XYZ file of C-alpha atoms in Angstrom:
781
model
C 54.061 -7.431 99.632
C 56.433 -9.902 101.260
C 57.152 -13.189 99.584
C 56.629 -15.203 102.776
C 56.203 -13.089 105.917
C 53.038 -11.387 107.118
C 51.687 -10.292 110.523
C 49.960 -13.661 111.067
C 53.309 -15.463 110.756
C 54.861 -13.040 113.279
C 52.025 -14.053 115.623
C 52.838 -17.747 115.045
C 56.512 -17.070 115.815
C 55.534 -15.297 119.046
C 53.327 -18.246 120.013
C 56.192 -20.676 119.361
C 58.412 -18.500 121.566
C 55.824 -18.694 124.391
C 55.799 -22.487 124.036
C 59.588 -22.772 124.267
C 59.591 -20.446 127.316
C 57.162 -22.846 129.038
C 54.492 -20.182 129.277
C 51.941 -22.598 127.852
C 50.538 -24.841 130.630
C 50.716 -28.614 130.193
C 46.942 -28.978 129.777
C 46.936 -26.464 126.915
C 49.970 -27.715 124.970
C 47.968 -29.988 122.629
C 45.522 -27.248 121.624
C 48.240 -24.662 121.055
C 50.536 -26.981 119.096
C 47.615 -28.251 116.998
C 46.721 -24.684 116.066
C 50.295 -23.819 115.072
C 50.772 -27.063 113.174
C 47.513 -26.641 111.223
C 48.900 -23.413 109.733
C 52.428 -24.692 109.061
C 51.944 -28.166 107.601
C 49.929 -28.795 104.442
C 48.175 -31.866 105.795
C 45.167 -33.279 103.897
C 41.825 -32.283 105.405
C 40.070 -34.816 107.592
C 37.375 -36.583 105.516
C 33.896 -35.535 106.461
C 30.420 -36.386 105.286
C 29.661 -32.646 105.252
C 31.176 -31.063 102.068
C 31.310 -27.654 103.768
C 33.978 -28.855 106.211
C 36.340 -29.574 103.286
C 36.837 -25.838 102.871
C 37.582 -25.148 106.552
C 41.313 -25.109 105.890
C 40.990 -22.324 103.295
C 38.660 -20.393 105.589
C 41.120 -20.756 108.484
C 44.037 -19.519 106.343
C 42.122 -16.483 105.107
C 40.753 -15.723 108.579
C 44.214 -15.841 110.179
C 45.662 -13.520 107.516
C 43.003 -10.815 107.840
C 42.318 -10.893 111.601
C 44.017 -11.696 114.923
C 40.703 -13.082 116.264
C 41.729 -16.694 115.516
C 44.547 -16.426 118.055
C 42.049 -15.163 120.633
C 39.707 -18.109 120.048
C 42.524 -20.558 120.764
C 44.325 -18.775 123.619
C 41.572 -17.008 125.578
C 40.210 -20.157 127.316
C 43.664 -21.091 128.708
C 45.562 -19.723 131.697
C 49.258 -18.840 131.435
C 51.733 -21.074 133.311
C 53.959 -18.177 134.336
C 53.717 -14.438 135.022
C 50.915 -12.776 136.973
C 48.606 -15.486 138.395
C 45.218 -15.640 136.741
C 46.349 -14.006 133.492
C 45.092 -15.776 130.388
C 47.401 -17.077 127.700
C 45.750 -14.573 125.355
C 46.954 -11.645 127.482
C 50.507 -13.029 127.668
C 50.500 -13.468 123.898
C 49.303 -9.867 123.376
C 51.894 -8.615 125.845
C 54.616 -10.232 123.747
C 53.237 -8.679 120.560
C 52.855 -5.175 122.027
C 56.457 -5.301 123.261
C 57.470 -5.297 119.607
C 57.005 -1.515 119.626
C 59.249 -0.318 116.820
C 60.843 -1.374 113.578
C 64.090 -1.840 115.490
C 62.285 -4.101 117.985
C 60.955 -6.124 115.060
C 64.521 -6.671 113.848
C 65.544 -7.719 117.368
C 62.586 -10.112 117.526
C 63.759 -11.952 114.401
C 67.404 -11.945 115.521
C 66.418 -13.485 118.867
C 64.554 -16.294 117.100
C 67.921 -18.046 116.739
C 67.780 -18.747 120.480
C 64.700 -20.966 119.901
C 66.756 -23.449 117.854
C 68.981 -26.236 119.091
C 72.606 -25.593 118.259
C 74.496 -27.762 115.813
C 77.447 -29.902 116.904
C 79.841 -27.411 115.313
C 78.284 -24.528 117.255
C 78.459 -26.504 120.507
C 82.194 -27.217 119.924
C 82.853 -23.506 119.281
C 80.939 -22.551 122.467
C 82.958 -25.082 124.492
C 86.223 -23.699 123.069
C 85.167 -20.152 123.991
C 84.046 -21.200 127.450
C 80.376 -20.596 126.866
C 78.313 -23.021 128.994
C 76.051 -25.545 127.299
C 72.286 -24.838 127.242
C 70.239 -26.014 130.224
C 68.790 -29.502 129.496
C 65.433 -28.289 130.886
C 65.084 -25.733 128.096
C 62.766 -26.477 125.157
C 64.802 -26.070 121.988
C 63.519 -26.750 118.487
C 65.269 -29.209 116.218
C 66.483 -27.347 113.116
C 64.787 -29.876 110.795
C 61.484 -30.101 112.671
C 58.401 -28.317 111.219
C 58.683 -25.575 113.860
C 62.451 -25.278 113.440
C 62.182 -25.115 109.653
C 59.506 -22.406 109.971
C 61.669 -20.312 112.338
C 64.741 -20.643 110.109
C 62.831 -19.722 106.952
C 61.171 -16.747 108.668
C 64.598 -15.421 109.709
C 65.990 -15.940 106.208
C 63.039 -14.228 104.510
C 63.238 -11.271 106.905
C 66.961 -10.738 106.191
C 66.178 -10.742 102.458
C 63.633 -7.940 102.771
C 64.578 -4.523 101.474
C 64.093 -1.636 103.879
C 60.896 -0.525 102.178
C 59.409 -4.061 102.370
C 60.466 -4.415 106.020
C 58.772 -1.113 106.843
C 55.586 -2.209 105.026
C 55.651 -5.434 107.072
C 55.978 -3.348 110.255
C 53.027 -1.143 109.295
C 50.905 -4.198 108.462
C 51.830 -5.710 111.841
C 50.809 -2.525 113.668
C 47.448 -2.524 111.931
C 46.985 -6.269 112.498
C 47.336 -6.025 116.312
C 45.588 -2.625 116.640
C 42.165 -4.263 117.155
C 43.437 -5.619 120.506
C 44.440 -2.168 121.844
C 41.229 -1.690 123.842
C 41.555 -5.052 125.607
C 45.285 -4.537 126.306
C 44.704 -0.985 127.665
C 42.214 -2.351 130.231
C 44.703 -4.944 131.467
C 47.790 -2.682 131.321
C 47.512 0.703 133.122
C 50.784 1.968 131.646
C 49.491 1.558 128.090
C 49.476 4.862 126.154
C 47.791 5.860 122.937
C 51.218 5.990 121.221
C 52.494 2.767 122.774
C 52.284 1.026 119.428
C 55.454 2.900 118.374
C 58.216 3.472 120.955
C 59.845 6.195 118.846
C 56.669 8.304 118.822
C 56.076 7.640 122.517
C 59.564 8.754 123.643
C 59.604 11.698 121.217
C 56.237 13.072 122.320
C 57.834 15.293 125.009
C 60.394 16.645 122.562
C 58.108 17.146 119.554
C 54.959 18.118 121.402
C 51.876 18.523 119.200
C 53.994 17.822 116.146
C 54.043 14.115 117.018
C 50.596 13.752 115.444
C 51.899 15.138 112.149
C 54.907 12.799 112.272
C 52.639 9.809 112.943
C 50.403 10.860 110.075
C 53.358 11.113 107.683
C 54.752 7.767 108.864
C 51.572 5.703 108.972
C 49.175 7.672 106.790
C 45.495 6.858 107.313
C 46.274 3.309 108.409
C 45.423 3.944 112.067
C 42.072 5.533 111.126
C 40.715 2.498 109.247
C 41.511 3.678 105.743
C 38.963 1.956 103.430
C 41.559 1.840 100.641
C 44.108 -0.039 102.733
C 45.252 -3.463 101.564
C 45.231 -6.764 103.399
C 48.569 -8.070 104.782
C 48.888 -11.090 102.535
C 52.096 -12.779 101.329
C 52.815 -14.547 98.055
C 53.220 -17.779 99.998
C 49.658 -17.486 101.376
C 48.237 -16.795 97.916
C 50.033 -19.774 96.361
C 48.968 -22.137 99.154
C 45.341 -21.036 98.855
C 45.479 -21.461 95.078
C 46.924 -24.964 95.294
C 44.401 -25.970 97.957
C 41.409 -24.697 95.965
C 42.564 -26.336 92.745
C 43.173 -29.618 94.595
C 39.657 -29.512 96.078
C 38.009 -28.718 92.734
C 39.879 -31.456 90.906
C 39.428 -34.021 93.670
C 35.715 -33.489 94.379
C 34.491 -31.720 91.233
C 32.882 -28.874 93.204
C 33.015 -25.145 92.776
C 34.518 -22.852 95.407
C 31.913 -21.655 97.965
C 30.875 -18.057 97.299
C 32.093 -16.740 100.673
C 35.595 -18.186 100.223
C 35.641 -17.012 96.623
C 34.921 -13.406 97.680
C 37.528 -13.530 100.453
C 40.147 -14.949 98.100
C 39.426 -12.302 95.440
C 39.942 -9.604 98.108
C 43.323 -11.132 98.963
C 44.227 -11.465 95.289
C 43.305 -7.859 94.574
C 45.608 -6.720 97.399
C 48.454 -8.830 96.066
C 51.084 -7.072 93.971
C 51.950 -10.298 92.169
C 49.183 -12.459 90.676
C 50.465 -16.056 90.203
C 49.682 -17.670 86.834
C 48.014 -20.499 88.750
C 45.137 -18.107 89.525
C 44.220 -18.208 85.814
C 43.953 -22.009 86.032
C 41.697 -21.662 89.082
C 39.520 -19.191 87.177
C 39.417 -21.640 84.256
C 38.243 -24.488 86.518
C 35.569 -22.318 88.133
C 34.261 -21.019 84.793
C 34.271 -24.554 83.398
C 32.265 -25.867 86.353
C 29.893 -22.905 86.011
C 29.219 -23.764 82.361
C 30.754 -20.532 80.987
C 32.439 -21.828 77.837
C 33.948 -18.591 76.471
C 35.396 -17.477 79.833
C 36.875 -20.903 80.629
C 38.376 -21.078 77.137
C 39.940 -17.622 77.610
C 41.440 -18.432 81.058
C 42.803 -21.778 79.833
C 44.680 -20.041 77.018
C 45.840 -17.312 79.396
C 47.209 -19.835 81.921
C 49.156 -21.849 79.378
C 50.396 -18.667 77.685
C 51.972 -17.620 81.004
C 53.203 -21.131 81.699
C 54.823 -21.601 78.303
C 56.845 -18.398 78.761
C 58.754 -19.974 81.626
C 58.715 -23.642 80.669
C 59.516 -25.570 77.513
C 57.297 -27.558 75.151
C 57.165 -30.511 77.556
C 53.975 -29.065 79.069
C 52.259 -28.462 75.734
C 50.404 -31.812 75.784
C 48.677 -30.924 79.048
C 47.329 -27.735 77.487
C 45.908 -29.804 74.612
C 44.496 -32.374 77.026
C 42.688 -29.719 79.080
C 41.397 -28.175 75.875
C 40.033 -31.514 74.648
C 38.205 -32.213 77.933
C 36.764 -28.684 77.859
C 35.576 -29.016 74.248
C 33.956 -32.387 74.967
C 32.097 -31.062 78.007
C 30.540 -28.297 75.928
C 29.488 -30.558 73.067
C 32.284 -29.727 70.562
C 33.050 -33.413 69.980
C 35.022 -33.209 66.721
C 37.283 -30.464 68.090
C 37.760 -32.544 71.273
C 38.810 -35.610 69.277
C 41.256 -33.541 67.214
C 42.816 -31.977 70.337
C 43.115 -35.319 72.133
C 44.716 -37.035 69.118
C 47.262 -34.209 69.024
C 47.778 -34.786 72.757
C 48.618 -38.420 72.032
C 51.126 -37.417 69.333
C 52.796 -34.778 71.525
C 52.938 -37.086 74.561
C 54.620 -39.763 72.432
C 57.089 -37.188 71.152
C 57.943 -36.055 74.682
C 57.816 -39.633 76.053
C 55.280 -38.627 78.660
C 53.699 -42.012 79.425
C 51.378 -40.649 82.113
C 49.759 -38.160 79.748
C 49.724 -40.692 76.884
C 47.940 -43.377 78.899
C 45.414 -40.893 80.234
C 44.701 -39.622 76.702
C 44.182 -43.155 75.361
C 41.909 -43.995 78.297
C 39.886 -40.831 77.631
C 39.593 -41.689 73.936
C 38.291 -45.162 74.788
C 35.605 -43.869 77.147
C 34.681 -41.065 74.754
C 34.267 -43.606 71.949
C 31.962 -45.699 74.139
C 29.847 -42.667 75.027
C 29.752 -41.141 71.533
C 30.199 -43.940 68.960
C 28.676 -41.793 66.215
C 31.616 -39.354 66.486
C 34.422 -41.933 66.565
C 32.943 -44.312 64.010
C 35.190 -42.931 61.249
C 38.252 -43.475 63.452
C 37.548 -47.104 64.423
C 39.910 -48.407 61.776
C 42.678 -46.087 63.015
C 45.314 -48.022 64.966
C 45.557 -45.166 67.439
C 42.121 -46.107 68.794
C 41.663 -49.714 67.765
C 38.784 -51.808 69.061
C 37.502 -51.535 72.593
C 38.999 -54.753 73.922
C 42.381 -54.118 72.283
C 42.521 -50.615 73.736
C 41.676 -51.868 77.226
C 44.190 -54.706 77.038
C 46.908 -52.265 75.956
C 46.022 -49.750 78.685
C 45.921 -52.453 81.340
C 49.332 -53.836 80.399
C 50.942 -50.369 80.139
C 49.448 -49.259 83.445
C 50.746 -52.381 85.161
C 54.241 -51.866 83.715
C 54.478 -48.177 84.651
C 52.817 -48.536 88.069
C 49.833 -46.311 87.198
C 47.461 -47.898 89.678
C 44.542 -45.580 88.956
C 44.633 -46.375 85.255
C 45.062 -50.110 85.897
C 42.037 -50.178 88.177
C 40.030 -48.044 85.743
C 40.866 -50.386 82.833
C 39.713 -53.420 84.845
C 36.448 -51.654 85.736
C 35.950 -50.687 82.073
C 36.417 -54.318 81.038
C 33.797 -55.408 83.579
C 31.423 -52.690 82.348
C 31.963 -53.610 78.711
C 31.371 -57.294 79.454
C 28.067 -56.531 81.160
C 27.056 -54.157 78.367
C 27.737 -56.800 75.711
C 25.892 -59.515 77.636
C 29.031 -61.581 78.268
C 29.876 -63.727 81.284
C 28.842 -62.253 84.618
C 31.562 -64.296 86.324
C 34.235 -62.586 84.200
C 32.828 -59.184 85.065
C 32.931 -60.047 88.791
C 36.511 -61.284 88.385
C 37.571 -57.935 86.883
C 35.775 -56.062 89.675
C 37.491 -58.138 92.375
C 40.902 -57.524 90.816
C 40.150 -53.816 90.595
C 38.950 -53.805 94.207
C 42.182 -55.464 95.314
C 44.209 -52.660 93.721
C 42.016 -50.010 95.358
C 42.426 -51.571 98.798
C 46.168 -52.246 98.494
C 46.930 -48.739 97.191
C 44.334 -47.003 99.403
C 42.756 -45.213 96.413
C 39.647 -43.965 98.198
C 38.631 -41.609 95.394
C 38.093 -44.566 93.021
C 35.666 -46.454 95.277
C 32.720 -44.500 93.828
C 33.314 -45.810 90.293
C 33.862 -49.338 91.645
C 30.644 -49.408 93.669
C 28.649 -47.824 90.821
C 29.423 -50.863 88.675
C 28.600 -53.163 91.618
C 25.223 -51.434 91.975
C 24.537 -51.937 88.273
C 25.627 -55.601 88.535
C 23.243 -56.407 91.422
C 20.489 -54.526 89.612
C 21.001 -56.622 86.448
C 20.952 -59.809 88.524
C 17.589 -58.785 89.970
C 18.784 -58.484 93.578
C 17.459 -55.000 94.340
C 18.138 -55.298 98.067
C 21.891 -55.677 97.538
C 21.834 -52.834 95.020
C 20.132 -50.536 97.522
C 22.494 -51.678 100.308
C 25.529 -50.874 98.145
C 24.106 -47.394 97.550
C 23.748 -46.903 101.296
C 27.289 -48.157 101.947
C 28.751 -45.727 99.433
C 26.762 -42.714 100.649
C 27.526 -43.362 104.316
C 31.139 -44.517 104.127
C 32.785 -43.466 100.862
C 31.008 -40.382 99.472
C 33.240 -38.114 101.583
C 36.312 -39.247 99.611
C 34.765 -39.403 96.135
C 34.076 -36.905 93.418
C 30.631 -35.326 93.587
C 29.585 -36.839 90.247
C 29.809 -40.308 91.802
C 27.735 -39.208 94.790
C 25.131 -37.635 92.498
C 24.754 -40.714 90.306
C 24.556 -43.138 93.227
C 21.967 -40.915 94.932
C 20.028 -40.762 91.661
C 20.141 -44.556 91.382
C 18.844 -44.816 94.937
C 16.054 -42.352 94.097
C 15.206 -44.374 90.980
C 14.827 -47.564 93.033
C 12.559 -45.747 95.484
C 10.491 -44.495 92.542
C 9.953 -48.071 91.335
C 8.401 -48.768 94.749
C 6.168 -45.707 94.444
C 8.022 -43.681 97.119
C 8.133 -40.508 95.021
C 8.306 -38.019 97.900
C 11.156 -39.930 99.569
C 13.033 -40.111 96.256
C 12.659 -36.370 95.679
C 13.610 -35.786 99.332
C 17.027 -37.452 99.060
C 17.737 -35.488 95.880
C 16.704 -32.251 97.581
C 19.003 -33.078 100.509
C 22.192 -32.936 98.435
C 24.818 -30.259 99.041
C 23.690 -26.937 97.518
C 27.236 -25.687 96.818
C 28.127 -28.878 94.924
C 25.027 -28.410 92.780
C 26.290 -24.967 91.701
C 28.412 -26.755 89.112
C 26.842 -26.695 85.674
C 26.764 -30.371 84.649
C 25.767 -31.845 88.027
C 23.056 -29.205 88.294
C 21.689 -30.111 84.842
C 21.779 -33.830 85.673
C 20.071 -33.203 89.038
C 17.268 -31.115 87.528
C 16.637 -33.632 84.747
C 16.536 -36.576 87.137
C 14.064 -34.767 89.345
C 12.044 -34.065 86.194
C 12.047 -37.801 85.309
C 10.729 -38.743 88.774
C 7.973 -36.133 88.555
C 7.149 -37.235 85.002
C 6.747 -40.856 86.110
C 4.521 -39.754 88.996
C 2.356 -37.589 86.704
C 1.941 -40.435 84.213
C 0.848 -42.836 86.936
C -1.559 -40.281 88.354
C -2.923 -39.765 84.830
C -1.943 -36.071 84.879
C -1.087 -36.120 81.178
C -0.997 -32.340 80.675
C 1.682 -31.941 83.355
C 3.522 -34.988 82.018
C 3.619 -33.587 78.481
C 4.966 -30.267 79.773
C 7.818 -32.085 81.554
C 8.396 -34.295 78.502
C 8.757 -31.295 76.188
C 11.511 -29.917 78.441
C 13.340 -33.233 78.838
C 13.198 -34.171 75.152
C 14.784 -30.856 74.130
C 18.021 -31.681 75.945
C 17.875 -35.472 75.923
C 20.896 -35.980 73.669
C 23.108 -33.258 75.160
C 24.790 -34.785 78.175
C 22.631 -37.604 79.526
C 23.866 -41.168 79.811
C 22.368 -43.615 77.285
C 20.219 -45.436 79.867
C 18.802 -42.156 81.196
C 18.037 -40.920 77.668
C 16.337 -44.273 77.061
C 14.205 -43.806 80.175
C 12.981 -40.472 78.790
C 12.122 -42.107 75.448
C 10.384 -44.956 77.281
C 8.267 -42.534 79.291
C 7.472 -40.653 76.070
C 6.111 -43.877 74.565
C 4.081 -44.513 77.743
C 2.608 -41.005 77.504
C 1.628 -41.599 73.869
C -0.005 -44.891 74.799
C -1.993 -43.266 77.631
C -3.134 -40.622 75.153
C -4.194 -43.399 72.793
C -1.686 -42.486 70.044
C -0.589 -46.069 69.419
C 0.631 -45.364 65.863
C 2.999 -42.634 67.042
C 4.161 -44.839 69.917
C 4.942 -47.707 67.544
C 6.847 -45.403 65.170
C 8.825 -44.059 68.127
C 9.771 -47.578 69.201
C 10.888 -48.519 65.660
C 13.047 -45.416 65.526
C 14.628 -46.289 68.882
C 15.330 -49.835 67.662
C 17.139 -48.575 64.560
C 19.228 -46.103 66.620
C 20.315 -48.765 69.076
C 21.187 -51.152 66.264
C 23.402 -48.523 64.627
C 25.187 -47.467 67.816
C 25.709 -51.002 69.192
C 24.796 -49.923 72.736
C 23.999 -51.789 75.947
C 22.217 -55.091 75.363
C 19.848 -54.324 78.247
C 18.415 -51.395 76.286
C 17.670 -53.698 73.337
C 15.844 -56.165 75.571
C 13.757 -53.357 77.055
C 12.832 -52.221 73.549
C 11.746 -55.759 72.611
C 9.528 -55.881 75.692
C 8.107 -52.463 74.856
C 7.309 -53.629 71.343
C 5.539 -56.763 72.627
C 3.547 -54.625 75.086
C 2.458 -52.274 72.293
C 1.251 -55.196 70.173
C -0.744 -56.424 73.180
C -2.270 -52.925 73.560
C -3.284 -53.022 69.899
C -5.112 -56.311 70.454
C -2.565 -58.482 68.594
C -0.615 -60.193 71.382
C 0.199 -63.233 69.187
C 2.225 -61.034 66.816
C 4.557 -60.304 69.674
C 5.355 -63.968 70.384
C 8.654 -63.965 68.468
C 9.663 -60.661 70.017
C 8.877 -61.880 73.564
C 10.720 -65.201 73.076
C 13.739 -63.366 71.676
C 13.689 -60.947 74.643
C 13.501 -63.849 77.092
C 16.353 -65.686 75.299
C 18.682 -62.648 75.300
C 17.799 -61.733 78.897
C 18.523 -65.289 80.063
C 21.867 -65.502 78.247
C 22.959 -62.078 79.537
C 21.480 -62.782 83.028
C 19.294 -59.652 82.786
C 16.913 -60.915 85.446
C 14.720 -57.764 85.803
C 13.862 -58.104 82.083
C 13.627 -61.911 82.028
C 10.523 -61.995 84.258
C 8.549 -59.433 82.190
C 9.512 -61.406 79.057
C 8.151 -64.608 80.644
C 5.049 -62.649 81.630
C 4.583 -61.493 78.037
C 4.902 -65.100 76.802
C 2.359 -66.227 79.423
C -0.041 -63.494 78.292
C 0.319 -64.643 74.697
C -0.356 -68.245 75.781
C -3.510 -67.028 77.579
C -4.654 -65.278 74.422
C -4.249 -68.602 72.586
C -6.289 -70.443 75.236
C -3.263 -72.183 76.784
C -4.097 -71.123 80.316
C -2.469 -73.969 82.246
C 1.074 -73.452 80.821
C 0.645 -69.707 81.410
C -0.236 -70.323 85.087
C 2.788 -72.592 85.514
C 5.120 -70.004 83.995
C 3.759 -67.165 86.108
C 3.736 -69.215 89.309
C 7.416 -70.023 88.726
C 8.614 -66.454 88.101
C 6.474 -64.416 90.531
C 8.486 -65.204 93.718
C 11.730 -64.211 91.962
C 10.138 -61.053 90.520
C 9.474 -59.832 94.067
C 13.280 -59.675 94.599
C 13.479 -56.991 91.900
C 11.312 -54.683 94.035
C 9.630 -53.268 90.914
C 5.992 -52.806 91.892
C 4.685 -52.148 88.368
C 6.355 -55.285 86.943
C 5.074 -57.502 89.771
C 1.579 -56.041 89.441
C 1.562 -56.809 85.718
C 2.591 -60.437 86.359
C -0.188 -60.820 88.971
C -2.647 -59.333 86.469
C -1.600 -61.908 83.847
C -1.960 -64.641 86.489
C -5.490 -63.445 87.303
C -6.386 -63.472 83.600
C -4.990 -67.016 83.188
C -6.876 -68.295 86.248
C -10.064 -66.693 84.968
C -9.486 -68.413 81.624
C -9.109 -71.760 83.378
C -12.326 -71.063 85.303
C -14.077 -70.572 81.991
C -13.064 -74.086 80.920
C -14.548 -75.651 84.008
C -18.217 -76.780 84.229
C -20.636 -74.072 85.555
C -21.101 -73.952 89.342
C -18.381 -76.595 89.849
C -15.861 -76.477 92.703
C -12.977 -76.194 90.243
C -14.575 -73.190 88.582
C -15.048 -71.486 91.942
C -11.487 -72.391 92.966
C -9.947 -70.786 89.869
C -12.191 -67.734 90.205
C -11.046 -67.353 93.834
C -7.397 -67.570 92.697
C -8.137 -65.022 89.995
C -9.619 -62.593 92.565
C -6.580 -63.066 94.834
C -4.161 -62.396 91.977
C -6.125 -59.332 90.833
C -6.228 -58.052 94.435
C -2.412 -58.354 94.718
C -2.010 -56.627 91.348
C -4.278 -53.835 92.584
C -2.189 -53.421 95.765
C 1.063 -53.176 93.800
C -0.463 -50.705 91.327
C -1.738 -48.696 94.309
C 1.781 -48.466 95.738
C 2.960 -46.696 92.533
C -0.298 -44.679 92.322
C -1.142 -45.949 88.811
C -4.745 -44.717 88.503
C -5.619 -46.383 85.180
C -4.344 -49.785 86.275
C -6.087 -49.484 89.657
C -9.351 -48.825 87.834
C -8.687 -51.724 85.456
C -8.056 -54.146 88.335
C -11.149 -52.897 90.175
C -13.237 -53.388 87.014
C -11.877 -56.958 86.684
C -12.815 -57.706 90.296
C -16.319 -56.323 89.760
C -16.723 -58.433 86.634
C -15.571 -61.589 88.447
C -18.008 -60.933 91.298
C -20.810 -60.382 88.838
C -20.018 -63.632 87.008
C -19.892 -65.484 90.315
C -23.346 -64.075 91.197
C -22.276 -61.843 94.112
C -23.987 -58.615 92.984
C -23.432 -56.839 96.312
C -19.632 -57.125 96.067
C -19.812 -56.315 92.363
C -21.627 -53.045 93.168
C -19.106 -52.276 95.912
C -16.204 -52.727 93.515
C -17.978 -50.602 90.900
C -18.451 -47.854 93.506
C -14.768 -48.125 94.442
C -13.898 -47.798 90.746
C -15.863 -44.536 90.536
C -14.295 -43.276 93.791
C -10.780 -43.835 92.353
C -11.748 -41.853 89.261
C -13.104 -39.009 91.364
C -10.015 -38.890 93.558
C -7.786 -38.850 90.493
C -9.772 -35.973 88.981
C -9.610 -33.949 92.218
C -5.840 -34.638 92.502
C -5.331 -33.363 88.952
C -7.136 -30.115 89.790
C-alpha cells in the first residue's frame, strides 16, 4: 500500500491536467474545481440542520477511493471544450486515463506533471540562457505553492519514492480502478481492444499468440476477473484523514459513526497494511459512546500504549484525563477522582496549563454533580470551594487566552448564583460577559450551553414564552454547530414545557423526531428514553391510569440515581409522591417527602428544589385535612421564592397561603391575594398551577357567599364569581387531562347550582361528572 498515492489521486491529477489544457469549458470550471478542491483541502463541513450531511465528506472520500463513479457524476453532464465536438468531459477524462496503458506510461505521466507547474525565477533564467523560449502567457500554469501545485509536487515526490514493487501494485490498482469504464469506452472508441488496458500485452499478442493469456494471468492474477479476495486501493494518507475526520466529528458533536460509514471504513482498514494507532482511539470513542465499558477501557489502554512507545511522558496526563472521564461516565466515581487528581499533578509537573485548567474545571463540575463523592476532598486546597475554584479558573483562562474555559467559568458562576438563590442581575451579568466572548471568538459550539442557562433563567423568572422562544432559536439556528447533548436537553426542556400545557402528543412527537443515529449513543439514548417515560408517566397519572403509571415508575426509580440530572431525578420523585397520593397512601407519601428533604439538606443542592419540596409538604398537609399546619411551610416557601426570584414557585406558595386563609375563614384576604397573582401565573404557562389557583379562588368566593345574607345580591354575586373561577379551573384541568380534578371541579359546580336552587343545572353537572368517569374508564381499558 502506498503512503500517499492511489488510483483516485491519479484521476485527480488527470483532471487537473485537463483543466490546465483548457479542455474544461468556462461554464463547467466552477463545478470541476469545486470537486477537485473538496478532495484536496481539509475544509470544515458546511453546517447543516441535518446531522446526516455532516458525514458527507467521509462518504465522499470513501466513495472516491473505491469507485470511479464519482468522477462520472461530476463530468458526465458537461461537454468538452476541445476535441471531437459533442464529446462529454467524462469521455475526454476516460480517454486520458486509458492512454496510460503501461507501467512505463504511468512513469511518463508523473514525469510530465512538471509541465503543469509554473517555473521558478531560477528556472526561467536558465531557460533564457539556453535559448529556450518563455512559456506562452495564455497557458494555465499552477503556482507551486497553490493547493493544486502543492498536490502535484507531492504526488511526483511520492511516486519517485516508491519501490518497484509498490509502483507495480499502484499500476495494478489503477488498472482495476478504471476497468469498470471499459464497456462505455469501447462503445465510444472503435479501436479499443480487450487488451488495450496494457500496451505491452497488446503489442506482444502477435508474437506470443495464445500464450498472452497466460502472461496476463501471471502478471495480474485474478484481478481482472473480480477476485473476491482482492483489496481496496487505499493509501495511508486516506486512512489517516478519515480517522482524523471521524474523531473530530465524534468529539465535536458527541455522535457515533453511522453504521454504513463504519462498515466502509472497516473494509478500508482491513485492506490497509499499516493500521495507525489513531484507529484504536476511534474504536475507544465508539465503544465509549456505545456504553461498552470493558471494550472502551481496552482500546484506551491500547492507544496510549502505542502512543507512549513513540512519544515521551508529556502525553501521560492526557491518558489519565481520558481514563477519568471514562470512569466517571460509567459510574466509577472514586476511580475517576483519583485519576483526575493524578492528571492535575502530572500536568503541573509537565507545565501543561491547558490540561491542568481543563482538569480543574472538570473537578469543579464533577463536585457540583456528585457532592457526596467529593465531600471528603472539600478541605483539600486542590479543589477548594466552588467560588474560589471558579475565580481561579477564570483568572487563569484569561491570562492564558483559553477562551472556552473563560466562557465556561463565567457560565458556571451564573449557574451557581441561580442555584444558590443569589442576585439574578449578577447571573445575567456573567451570562452577558460570556456571550461577548462567544461572539468575539466565534465559538459556535458553546452557544448551546449559554442558551441552556438562558432558558433556565427565563423559566425561573416565570416568563415561559421567552424560555420557549429561546429553545426555538437554539434548535433552528445553533443546534447544527452544537454537541448533541445540548440539542437533546433543549429539546427535552421544550417537550417538558409542552407537557405542562397538556400537549403530550406534541411533546412526544418532537422527541421522536430527533436524529436516530445520534440516539445510538448510550447516554443520550438512556436520557431520551427516560424523558419519554416521564412524559408518559405524567399523562398516565392525569388520566388516572395508576397501573400503567406504577409500571413506568418502577422502571424509572431503578435507574434514577445513575446518570440523571438532579432536577430530573427530583421530577421522578415528585411524580412518585403524586402517584402515592392518588392511591391514597398519604403516610408513605409524607415519609417520601421527609426523606427527600433530608437528602437535599445534606447535598446542598439547588434552592428551587427545596422550595418545591416545601410546597409539596404544604400540599400533603392540605390533603390530610390539616392545611393550617402547613402555614409556616407555605410562608417560608413564599419568602425563599421571592428572595431568589423563583416566580413559578412563588405563585403556588401564595395560593397555598390563600387556601390556608380560607380554611381559617379569612376569605377576603385570600381573594385579594389570588386576584393579585393569577394574571402573573398565566405567564408561567403551567395549566395545573393556574387551575389550582382558580380552584382556591372559587373556594374563597364560595366562602364569602356563605357570609352574606341568604338570597341577597351579594351572595348571588360571590356565587357567580365562584362558578366562573371553578369553570376556568375545570378548563385548565381539562387541557392537561386531569380526570380526578375535572370530576372535582364538576362536583363543585353541581353543588353550587344545588345551593343556588337551580336543580336542572345541578343535574346536568352531575351527569357530566358521571360521563367524565365513564370516559376515563373506557380510556384506561
